[in-house]
Coordinates of C-alpha atoms in Angstrom, one line a residue:
M11 CA 16.3 23.5 -40.1
S12 CA 12.9 25.0 -40.8
T13 CA 10.4 25.0 -37.9
S14 CA 7.6 23.6 -40.1
S15 CA 7.0 20.5 -42.0
P16 CA 8.1 20.4 -45.6
S17 CA 4.5 19.6 -46.5
S18 CA 3.0 22.5 -44.7
S19 CA 3.6 25.0 -47.5
S20 CA 1.5 23.0 -49.8
A21 CA -1.4 22.4 -47.4
P22 CA -4.7 23.5 -48.7
A23 CA -6.4 26.7 -47.4
G24 CA -8.0 26.1 -44.0
A25 CA -5.7 23.2 -43.3
L26 CA -2.7 25.2 -42.1
D27 CA -3.7 24.9 -38.4
S28 CA -3.3 21.1 -38.6
A29 CA 0.1 21.2 -40.2
P30 CA 3.1 20.3 -38.0
R31 CA 4.9 23.3 -36.5
V32 CA 8.0 21.4 -35.5
P33 CA 10.7 20.0 -37.7
E34 CA 9.6 16.9 -39.7
A35 CA 12.5 14.8 -38.4
V36 CA 11.6 15.7 -34.8
H37 CA 7.9 15.1 -35.4
K38 CA 8.6 11.6 -36.8
R39 CA 10.6 10.5 -33.7
R40 CA 8.3 12.2 -31.2
W41 CA 7.3 8.9 -29.5
A42 CA 10.9 7.9 -29.0
I43 CA 11.6 11.3 -27.6
L44 CA 8.6 10.8 -25.2
G45 CA 10.1 7.5 -24.1
V46 CA 13.4 9.3 -23.2
L47 CA 11.5 12.0 -21.3
M48 CA 9.6 9.4 -19.3
F49 CA 12.9 7.7 -18.5
S50 CA 14.3 11.1 -17.3
L51 CA 11.2 11.7 -15.2
L52 CA 11.4 8.1 -13.9
I53 CA 14.7 8.7 -12.1
V54 CA 13.3 11.6 -10.1
V55 CA 10.1 9.8 -9.1
L56 CA 11.9 6.5 -8.6
D57 CA 14.2 8.0 -5.9
N58 CA 11.4 9.5 -3.8
S59 CA 9.3 6.4 -3.9
I60 CA 12.3 4.3 -2.9
L61 CA 13.0 6.6 0.0
N62 CA 9.5 6.2 1.3
V63 CA 10.0 2.5 2.0
A64 CA 13.5 2.9 3.3
V65 CA 12.7 5.4 6.2
K66 CA 12.4 2.6 8.7
T67 CA 15.8 1.1 7.7
I68 CA 17.6 4.4 7.6
S69 CA 16.3 5.2 11.1
S70 CA 17.8 2.0 12.5
P71 CA 21.2 2.2 14.3
E72 CA 24.4 1.3 12.5
P73 CA 25.3 -0.9 10.8
V74 CA 21.8 -1.5 9.4
G75 CA 21.1 2.2 9.0
I76 CA 22.6 5.5 10.2
G77 CA 20.4 6.1 13.2
A78 CA 18.4 9.0 11.7
T79 CA 15.8 10.5 14.0
Q80 CA 12.3 11.3 13.0
S81 CA 13.3 14.9 12.4
E82 CA 16.4 13.9 10.4
L83 CA 14.3 11.6 8.3
E84 CA 11.9 14.4 7.5
W85 CA 14.8 16.7 6.6
A86 CA 16.2 13.9 4.3
I87 CA 12.9 14.3 2.4
N88 CA 12.4 18.0 2.9
S89 CA 15.9 19.2 2.0
Y90 CA 15.2 17.8 -1.4
T91 CA 11.8 19.4 -1.5
L92 CA 13.1 22.8 -0.3
V93 CA 15.8 23.1 -3.0
F94 CA 13.5 21.5 -5.7
A95 CA 10.6 23.9 -5.0
G96 CA 12.8 26.9 -4.7
L97 CA 14.5 26.5 -8.1
L98 CA 11.6 25.1 -10.2
F99 CA 10.4 28.4 -11.5
T100 CA 14.0 29.6 -12.3
S101 CA 14.9 26.4 -14.0
G102 CA 11.8 26.6 -16.2
L103 CA 12.7 30.2 -17.3
L104 CA 16.3 29.1 -17.9
G105 CA 15.2 26.3 -20.1
D106 CA 13.1 28.7 -22.2
R107 CA 16.1 31.0 -22.6
V108 CA 19.2 28.8 -23.0
G109 CA 17.6 25.6 -24.3
R110 CA 15.6 22.9 -22.7
K111 CA 17.9 20.0 -23.7
K112 CA 20.9 21.7 -22.1
V113 CA 19.0 22.2 -18.9
L114 CA 17.7 18.6 -19.0
L115 CA 21.2 17.2 -19.4
F116 CA 22.7 19.4 -16.7
G117 CA 19.9 18.5 -14.2
T118 CA 20.2 14.8 -14.9
A119 CA 24.0 14.8 -14.4
V120 CA 23.8 16.7 -11.1
F121 CA 21.0 14.4 -9.9
G122 CA 23.3 11.4 -10.6
L123 CA 26.2 13.0 -8.8
G124 CA 24.0 13.7 -5.8
S125 CA 22.7 10.1 -5.8
A126 CA 26.2 8.7 -5.8
L127 CA 27.2 10.9 -2.9
A128 CA 24.0 10.2 -0.9
A129 CA 24.8 6.5 -1.2
M130 CA 28.1 7.0 0.6
S131 CA 26.7 9.2 3.4
G132 CA 28.3 8.5 6.7
S133 CA 25.8 10.4 8.9
P134 CA 22.2 11.8 8.7
G135 CA 23.7 15.3 8.2
E136 CA 25.6 14.2 5.0
L137 CA 22.5 12.5 3.7
V138 CA 20.4 15.7 4.2
A139 CA 23.1 17.7 2.3
Y140 CA 23.4 15.3 -0.6
R141 CA 19.6 15.0 -0.9
A142 CA 19.6 18.8 -1.3
L143 CA 22.0 18.4 -4.2
M144 CA 19.7 15.8 -5.7
G145 CA 16.8 18.3 -5.4
F146 CA 19.0 20.9 -7.2
G147 CA 19.4 18.5 -10.1
A148 CA 15.8 17.4 -10.1
A149 CA 14.6 21.0 -10.3
F150 CA 16.1 21.2 -13.8
V151 CA 14.8 17.8 -14.9
M152 CA 11.1 17.8 -14.3
P153 CA 10.1 21.2 -15.9
A154 CA 12.3 20.4 -18.9
T155 CA 10.7 17.1 -19.6
L156 CA 7.2 18.6 -19.9
A157 CA 8.5 21.7 -21.8
V158 CA 10.3 19.5 -24.4
L159 CA 7.1 17.4 -24.7
M160 CA 5.1 20.5 -25.6
N161 CA 7.6 21.3 -28.3
V162 CA 7.7 18.0 -30.1
F163 CA 4.0 17.2 -30.1
E164 CA 1.3 19.1 -31.9
R165 CA -1.6 20.5 -29.9
D166 CA -4.1 17.7 -30.8
E167 CA -1.6 15.0 -29.6
Q168 CA -0.5 16.8 -26.5
P169 CA -3.3 15.5 -24.2
K170 CA -2.4 11.9 -25.2
A171 CA 1.4 12.6 -24.7
I172 CA 0.8 14.2 -21.3
G173 CA -1.4 11.3 -20.2
I174 CA 1.5 8.9 -21.0
W175 CA 4.0 11.3 -19.4
A176 CA 1.8 11.3 -16.2
G177 CA 1.5 7.5 -16.4
S178 CA 5.2 7.3 -16.1
V179 CA 4.8 8.7 -12.6
G180 CA 2.8 5.6 -11.9
L181 CA 5.6 3.5 -13.3
G182 CA 8.0 5.1 -11.0
I183 CA 5.7 4.6 -8.0
A184 CA 5.5 0.9 -8.9
I185 CA 9.2 0.3 -9.6
G186 CA 10.5 2.4 -6.7
P187 CA 9.1 0.6 -3.6
I188 CA 9.7 -2.9 -5.2
T189 CA 13.2 -2.0 -6.2
G190 CA 13.8 -0.5 -2.8
G191 CA 12.5 -3.5 -1.0
V192 CA 14.7 -5.9 -3.1
L193 CA 17.8 -3.7 -2.5
L194 CA 17.2 -3.3 1.2
E195 CA 16.8 -7.1 1.6
H196 CA 20.0 -7.9 -0.1
F197 CA 22.3 -4.8 0.2
W198 CA 23.0 -1.9 2.5
W199 CA 20.7 1.1 2.7
G200 CA 22.9 3.3 0.4
S201 CA 22.1 1.0 -2.6
I202 CA 18.7 2.7 -2.9
F203 CA 20.5 5.9 -4.1
L204 CA 23.3 4.1 -5.9
I205 CA 20.8 2.5 -8.2
N206 CA 20.1 5.9 -9.7
V207 CA 23.6 6.1 -11.2
P208 CA 23.3 3.6 -14.1
V209 CA 19.8 4.9 -14.8
V210 CA 21.2 8.4 -15.1
I211 CA 24.0 7.3 -17.5
V212 CA 21.6 5.5 -19.8
A213 CA 19.3 8.6 -19.7
L214 CA 22.1 11.0 -20.6
I215 CA 23.2 8.9 -23.6
A216 CA 19.6 8.7 -24.9
M217 CA 19.0 12.4 -24.4
W218 CA 22.1 13.4 -26.2
F219 CA 21.2 11.5 -29.3
L220 CA 17.4 11.7 -29.4
V221 CA 16.1 14.8 -27.7
P222 CA 16.1 18.0 -29.8
D223 CA 16.9 21.4 -28.3
S224 CA 14.3 24.1 -28.2
R225 CA 13.9 27.5 -26.6
D226 CA 11.9 30.7 -26.8
P227 CA 13.0 32.5 -30.0
R228 CA 12.1 35.8 -28.4
P229 CA 12.8 35.5 -24.7
G230 CA 13.1 39.2 -24.1
R231 CA 15.3 40.8 -21.5
V232 CA 16.3 38.9 -18.4
D233 CA 14.3 39.7 -15.3
P234 CA 16.9 39.2 -12.5
V235 CA 14.8 40.9 -9.9
G236 CA 11.8 38.6 -10.6
V237 CA 14.1 35.5 -10.6
L238 CA 15.7 36.5 -7.3
L239 CA 12.3 37.3 -5.7
S240 CA 10.9 33.9 -6.8
I241 CA 13.8 32.0 -5.3
V242 CA 13.9 33.8 -2.0
G243 CA 10.1 33.8 -1.6
L244 CA 9.7 30.1 -2.4
V245 CA 12.6 29.0 -0.2
L246 CA 11.4 31.1 2.7
L247 CA 7.8 29.8 2.3
V248 CA 8.7 26.2 2.0
Y249 CA 11.3 26.4 4.8
G250 CA 8.6 27.8 7.1
I251 CA 6.2 25.1 6.2
I252 CA 8.8 22.4 6.7
R253 CA 9.9 23.9 10.0
A254 CA 6.3 24.0 11.2
G255 CA 5.9 20.3 10.5
E256 CA 9.2 19.5 12.3
L257 CA 8.1 21.4 15.4
A258 CA 4.4 20.5 15.1
D259 CA 3.8 24.2 15.9
F260 CA 2.7 26.8 13.3
T261 CA 2.9 29.6 15.9
D262 CA 6.6 29.3 16.6
A263 CA 8.5 32.6 15.9
T264 CA 10.9 31.0 13.4
V265 CA 8.0 29.4 11.5
L266 CA 6.0 32.7 11.4
A267 CA 9.0 34.7 10.4
S268 CA 9.9 32.4 7.5
T269 CA 6.4 31.7 6.3
L270 CA 5.2 35.3 6.5
G271 CA 8.4 36.5 5.0
G272 CA 8.0 34.1 2.1
V273 CA 4.4 35.2 1.5
A274 CA 5.6 38.9 1.6
V275 CA 8.4 38.3 -0.9
L276 CA 6.1 36.4 -3.3
T277 CA 3.6 39.2 -3.0
V278 CA 6.3 41.6 -4.1
F279 CA 7.2 39.2 -6.9
V280 CA 3.6 39.3 -8.2
V281 CA 3.4 43.1 -8.0
H282 CA 6.8 43.3 -9.8
Q283 CA 5.6 40.9 -12.5
K284 CA 2.4 43.0 -13.1
R285 CA 4.4 46.2 -13.5
S286 CA 7.4 44.9 -15.4
D287 CA 7.6 45.4 -19.2
H288 CA 9.5 42.1 -19.4
P289 CA 8.0 39.8 -16.7
S290 CA 9.2 36.3 -16.0
I291 CA 5.6 35.1 -16.2
D292 CA 2.4 36.7 -17.5
M293 CA 0.3 37.0 -14.3
S294 CA -2.8 37.5 -16.4
S295 CA -2.9 33.7 -16.9
F296 CA -4.1 33.4 -13.3
K297 CA -7.2 35.5 -14.2
K298 CA -8.4 32.5 -16.3
P299 CA -10.6 30.4 -14.0
A300 CA -9.5 27.2 -15.7
F301 CA -5.8 27.9 -15.3
S302 CA -6.1 28.9 -11.6
A303 CA -8.4 26.0 -10.8
A304 CA -5.9 23.6 -12.5
V305 CA -2.9 24.7 -10.4
A306 CA -5.0 24.8 -7.3
A307 CA -6.2 21.3 -7.9
I308 CA -2.6 20.2 -8.3
A309 CA -1.6 21.7 -5.0
L310 CA -4.6 20.4 -3.1
V311 CA -4.3 16.8 -4.4
F312 CA -0.6 16.6 -3.5
F313 CA -1.3 18.3 -0.1
A314 CA -3.7 15.4 0.6
L315 CA -1.6 12.6 -0.7
M316 CA 1.9 13.5 0.4
G317 CA 1.0 13.4 4.1
V318 CA -0.7 10.0 3.7
T319 CA 2.3 8.6 1.7
F320 CA 4.6 9.5 4.6
F321 CA 2.6 7.8 7.3
S322 CA 1.5 4.8 5.2
A323 CA 5.1 3.4 5.2
F324 CA 5.0 3.4 9.0
Y325 CA 1.5 1.8 9.1
L326 CA 2.5 -1.0 6.8
Q327 CA 5.9 -1.7 8.3
S328 CA 5.7 -0.7 12.0
V329 CA 2.0 -1.6 12.7
R330 CA 1.4 -4.4 10.2
G331 CA 4.9 -5.8 10.3
Y332 CA 5.5 -6.0 6.6
S333 CA 9.0 -5.8 5.1
A334 CA 10.1 -3.0 2.8
L335 CA 9.5 -5.3 -0.2
D336 CA 6.1 -6.3 1.0
S337 CA 5.1 -2.6 1.5
G338 CA 6.3 -1.9 -2.0
L339 CA 4.2 -4.7 -3.5
L340 CA 1.1 -3.5 -1.6
I341 CA 1.4 0.0 -3.2
L342 CA 1.6 -1.7 -6.6
P343 CA -2.2 -1.4 -7.3
L344 CA -1.9 2.4 -7.0
A345 CA 0.8 2.5 -9.6
V346 CA -0.9 0.1 -11.9
A347 CA -4.1 2.2 -11.8
Q348 CA -2.1 5.3 -12.8
M349 CA -0.3 3.5 -15.6
V350 CA -3.5 2.1 -17.0
F351 CA -5.8 5.1 -16.7
A352 CA -3.6 8.1 -17.1
P353 CA -2.9 7.6 -20.8
R354 CA -6.6 7.1 -21.4
A355 CA -7.9 10.0 -19.4
R356 CA -8.1 12.2 -22.5
L357 CA -10.7 9.9 -24.0
V358 CA -12.9 10.3 -20.9
V359 CA -12.3 14.1 -21.0
E360 CA -13.4 14.2 -24.7
R361 CA -16.6 12.5 -23.8
F362 CA -17.5 14.1 -20.4
G363 CA -15.3 17.2 -20.1
A364 CA -12.4 18.1 -17.8
R365 CA -14.7 19.4 -15.1
A366 CA -16.7 16.1 -14.7
V367 CA -13.6 13.9 -15.0
C368 CA -11.5 15.9 -12.5
T369 CA -14.4 16.1 -10.0
G370 CA -14.9 12.3 -10.2
G371 CA -11.1 11.8 -9.8
M372 CA -11.0 14.1 -6.7
L373 CA -14.0 12.2 -5.2
L374 CA -12.1 8.9 -5.7
V375 CA -9.0 10.3 -4.0
A376 CA -11.1 11.6 -1.1
A377 CA -12.8 8.2 -0.7
G378 CA -9.4 6.4 -0.8
L379 CA -8.0 8.7 1.9
A380 CA -11.1 8.5 4.1
A381 CA -10.8 4.7 3.9
F382 CA -7.6 4.9 6.0
A383 CA -9.7 6.0 8.9
L384 CA -11.2 2.5 8.9
F385 CA -7.9 0.6 8.8
D386 CA -6.7 -1.3 11.8
A387 CA -4.0 -3.8 12.6
T388 CA -5.9 -6.7 11.0
T389 CA -7.4 -5.1 7.9
P390 CA -7.3 -7.7 5.1
V391 CA -4.6 -7.2 2.5
W392 CA -7.1 -7.2 -0.4
V393 CA -8.9 -4.2 1.1
L394 CA -5.6 -2.3 1.2
C395 CA -5.0 -3.1 -2.5
V396 CA -8.5 -2.0 -3.5
V397 CA -8.1 1.4 -1.7
F398 CA -4.7 2.0 -3.3
F399 CA -6.1 1.1 -6.7
V400 CA -9.0 3.6 -6.1
Q401 CA -6.5 6.3 -5.2
G402 CA -4.4 5.6 -8.3
A403 CA -7.5 5.7 -10.5
G404 CA -8.5 9.0 -9.0
M405 CA -5.0 10.5 -9.6
A406 CA -4.9 9.2 -13.1
H407 CA -8.1 11.2 -13.9
I408 CA -6.9 14.4 -12.3
M409 CA -3.2 15.0 -13.3
P410 CA -3.4 14.7 -17.1
P411 CA -6.4 17.0 -17.5
V412 CA -5.2 19.7 -15.2
T413 CA -1.7 19.5 -16.7
V414 CA -3.1 19.9 -20.2
T415 CA -5.2 22.9 -19.0
V416 CA -2.1 24.6 -17.5
M417 CA 0.2 23.9 -20.4
Q418 CA -2.2 24.8 -23.2
S419 CA -3.2 28.0 -21.5
L420 CA 0.3 29.4 -22.3
P421 CA 2.1 29.9 -25.6
R422 CA 4.2 26.9 -26.7
E423 CA 7.4 29.0 -26.5
K424 CA 6.7 29.6 -22.8
A425 CA 6.4 25.9 -22.1
G426 CA 9.3 26.0 -19.6
S427 CA 7.6 28.6 -17.4
G428 CA 4.3 26.8 -17.7
S429 CA 5.8 23.6 -16.6
A430 CA 7.6 25.3 -13.7
V431 CA 4.3 26.8 -12.5
N432 CA 2.7 23.4 -12.7
N433 CA 5.4 21.7 -10.7
T434 CA 5.9 24.6 -8.2
F435 CA 2.3 24.4 -7.0
R436 CA 2.7 20.6 -6.8
Q437 CA 5.8 20.8 -4.6
V438 CA 4.5 23.6 -2.4
G439 CA 1.2 21.6 -1.9
G440 CA 3.1 18.5 -1.1
A441 CA 5.4 20.2 1.4
L442 CA 2.3 21.7 3.1
G443 CA 0.8 18.3 3.2
V444 CA 3.8 16.7 4.9
A445 CA 4.1 19.6 7.3
V446 CA 0.4 20.1 8.2
L447 CA -0.7 16.4 8.2
G448 CA 2.6 15.3 9.7
S449 CA 2.1 17.8 12.5
L450 CA -1.4 16.5 13.0
L451 CA -0.2 12.9 13.1
S452 CA 2.6 13.7 15.5
S453 CA 0.6 15.8 17.9
T454 CA -2.3 13.2 18.0
Y455 CA 0.2 10.3 18.5
R456 CA 1.9 12.1 21.3
G457 CA -1.4 12.9 23.0
E458 CA -2.4 9.2 22.8
I459 CA 0.9 7.6 23.9
E460 CA 1.8 9.9 26.8
G461 CA -0.4 8.1 29.2
H462 CA 1.3 4.8 28.5
L463 CA 5.0 5.8 29.1
G464 CA 4.9 5.2 32.8
A465 CA 7.4 2.3 32.6
V466 CA 9.8 4.4 30.5
P467 CA 12.7 6.1 32.4
A468 CA 12.0 9.8 32.8
A469 CA 15.0 10.8 30.8
A470 CA 13.7 8.9 27.7
R471 CA 10.1 9.8 27.8
D472 CA 10.3 12.8 25.5
T473 CA 12.2 10.8 22.9
A474 CA 9.8 7.8 23.3
G475 CA 6.8 10.0 22.5
E476 CA 8.1 11.4 19.3
S477 CA 7.0 8.7 16.9
I478 CA 5.9 5.0 16.8
E479 CA 9.4 4.0 15.8
A480 CA 10.9 5.9 18.8
T481 CA 8.4 4.3 21.1
M482 CA 9.1 0.8 19.8
A483 CA 12.8 1.3 20.0
V484 CA 12.5 2.1 23.7
A485 CA 10.0 -0.8 24.3
E486 CA 12.6 -3.2 22.8
K487 CA 15.2 -2.1 25.3
L488 CA 12.7 -2.8 28.1
G489 CA 12.6 -6.5 27.1
P490 CA 9.5 -8.5 28.0
A491 CA 8.2 -5.5 30.1
G492 CA 8.0 -3.5 26.9
A493 CA 5.4 -5.7 25.2
P494 CA 2.4 -3.7 26.5
L495 CA 4.1 -0.5 25.4
M496 CA 4.4 -1.9 21.8
S497 CA 0.7 -2.7 21.7
S498 CA -0.1 0.8 23.0
A499 CA 2.1 2.4 20.4
S500 CA 0.3 0.6 17.6
D501 CA -3.1 1.7 19.0
A502 CA -1.9 5.3 19.4
F503 CA -0.6 5.4 15.9
L504 CA -3.8 4.0 14.4
T505 CA -5.8 6.7 16.2
A506 CA -3.4 9.4 14.9
M507 CA -3.6 7.9 11.4
H508 CA -7.4 7.9 11.5
V509 CA -7.5 11.6 12.4
T510 CA -4.9 12.5 9.8
A511 CA -6.7 10.5 7.1
L512 CA -9.9 12.3 7.7
G513 CA -8.1 15.6 7.5
S514 CA -6.6 14.5 4.2
A515 CA -9.9 13.5 2.8
G516 CA -11.3 17.0 3.8
V517 CA -8.6 18.7 1.8
A518 CA -9.4 16.5 -1.2
L519 CA -13.1 17.5 -0.9
I520 CA -12.0 21.1 -1.1
G521 CA -10.2 20.3 -4.3
T522 CA -13.3 18.6 -5.5
A523 CA -15.3 21.8 -5.0
V524 CA -12.6 23.9 -6.8
V525 CA -12.5 21.7 -10.0
A526 CA -16.3 21.4 -10.0
L527 CA -16.8 25.1 -10.0
F528 CA -14.0 26.4 -12.2
M529 CA -12.6 23.7 -14.5
P530 CA -13.8 23.8 -18.1
G531 CA -16.7 21.6 -19.2
R532 CA -17.2 19.6 -22.3
T533 CA -15.7 20.8 -25.6
A534 CA -18.1 21.5 -28.4
P535 CA -17.5 21.9 -32.2
E536 CA -17.7 25.5 -33.3
G537 CA -17.5 27.1 -36.7
P538 CA -17.5 25.6 -40.2
A539 CA -14.0 24.2 -39.8
G540 CA -15.2 22.0 -36.9
K541 CA -12.8 23.7 -34.5
Q542 CA -13.4 23.1 -30.8
R543 CA -13.2 25.4 -27.8
T544 CA -13.9 25.0 -24.2
E545 CA -16.0 27.4 -22.1
A546 CA -15.2 27.9 -18.5
P547 CA -18.1 28.3 -16.1
G548 CA -19.6 31.7 -16.4
E549 CA -17.6 32.6 -19.5
A550 CA -19.5 34.1 -22.5
P551 CA -19.0 32.3 -25.8
T552 CA -16.4 33.9 -28.0
E553 CA -14.9 33.2 -31.4
P554 CA -12.0 30.8 -31.3
A555 CA -8.6 32.6 -31.5
A556 CA -6.7 32.2 -34.7
E557 CA -3.7 30.0 -34.6
A558 CA -0.3 31.7 -34.7
P559 CA 1.4 31.5 -38.1
V560 CA 3.7 28.6 -38.6
A561 CA 6.7 31.0 -39.0
A562 CA 6.1 32.3 -35.4
A563 CA 6.6 28.9 -33.8
P564 CA 9.3 28.5 -31.2
A565 CA 12.8 27.5 -32.3
V566 CA 13.3 23.8 -32.3
R567 CA 16.7 22.5 -33.4
D568 CA 17.1 18.9 -34.5

């Protein structure tokens, strides 16, 4: 099938740029395809948001949970992140080369298999392993969804489509905790993973019939050295970050060896890409201020938010005493804000420019994070809802514009690698957030609670000081004598949460400065055809680049 619309050949002179460059049949069902892509993305987001409300249950002794320690809980989350981040870049390149639909189907199937196995885990070790398998599958899903989107929508509709795509993340955030809460109240903890299986089956059927395949028509030679360097470098870096968070010590020899080794390998990767005549990614893209600012903003906002997401579950359930379902419902305003505002962010960008919109969004996120420093054990529920809504609104005005900036900075046929870069920075930033902010939370909590462990047997003091859950578990064993310790644990956790929240807000303010300085401003009409371009700060005006001929469009097969 031709890669252009049948009507494109008869388009008047000067109108060729607006003619569809994807098959007409694909173009007509683009919104249905977007729905399938959102559904595919939903299963990945759904799982992580469900797990966030289930950590307390999984940490409980059998038969309620599997007795996972704080460290094992972190690895249940981080094993997924480690594999996911390590393979994102490679999966994006593979999609560009062999076909994005094939990669999407493969990743979804593997994710479903990992979910079924995770549900049947008999120990924390098995859960960690099967979560890693789920991360392997998810690494092939997320980049493919965005890459397919870029190849079924024309450039002028891409911001709207990306906004809706980003809003589906909000949908996952909303459905996940509520679904998890309902499942945990009526079924065993493994049901939070088993629920993915029917969703995966429906997604696979819909993908098979609706999603077209697409790939780079001229992928060039394979760059095995670059691919290997990217995997090794990312795995070492993310492992070092995770290990640092686990030990709450960034100076440990294993942490330094892994982190510095990862940085060294990724440096070699960058040098190799610059010198190669067939690079996996064109490193010159990072010379564009808007592109670099966008990926930095993605990393910084997820750095700030992921750490808070981790401790907010303990605040709501351990300090406030809410059930898993109640906790999910309290996070609903954040999800609703994303669902409402993300699809409409493009309208605000058109009026005020990406720079102003992203700066405002970052400030909202920073304000929402800083508000956690004011929370205590009696903060009204409506205040929590308002803060979560503000955070969601901020995110909704950051992610669509920065994603559009990243994706439209690269040729459409390189959509897979562009999506991989976007998601790699997101995952590395999130892993750093959990590690750094988790370490800050842990060390502050331990310092606050140590003076209150006098009634705890000496052999159990180290364990009791690890986390609020560990302290309360020991306090329960002490019976009535443990009541003062429970109160002290709540106070210590609140102090630790306040310190961590302020650190998170500080990171968000750094992100604010980055987007304010380097993101593009308002677009302005230029030229007789009314074409638009965006000037980055300090960039001299240039003539708009000519659109590539229709015949050079990437291969899209219906």
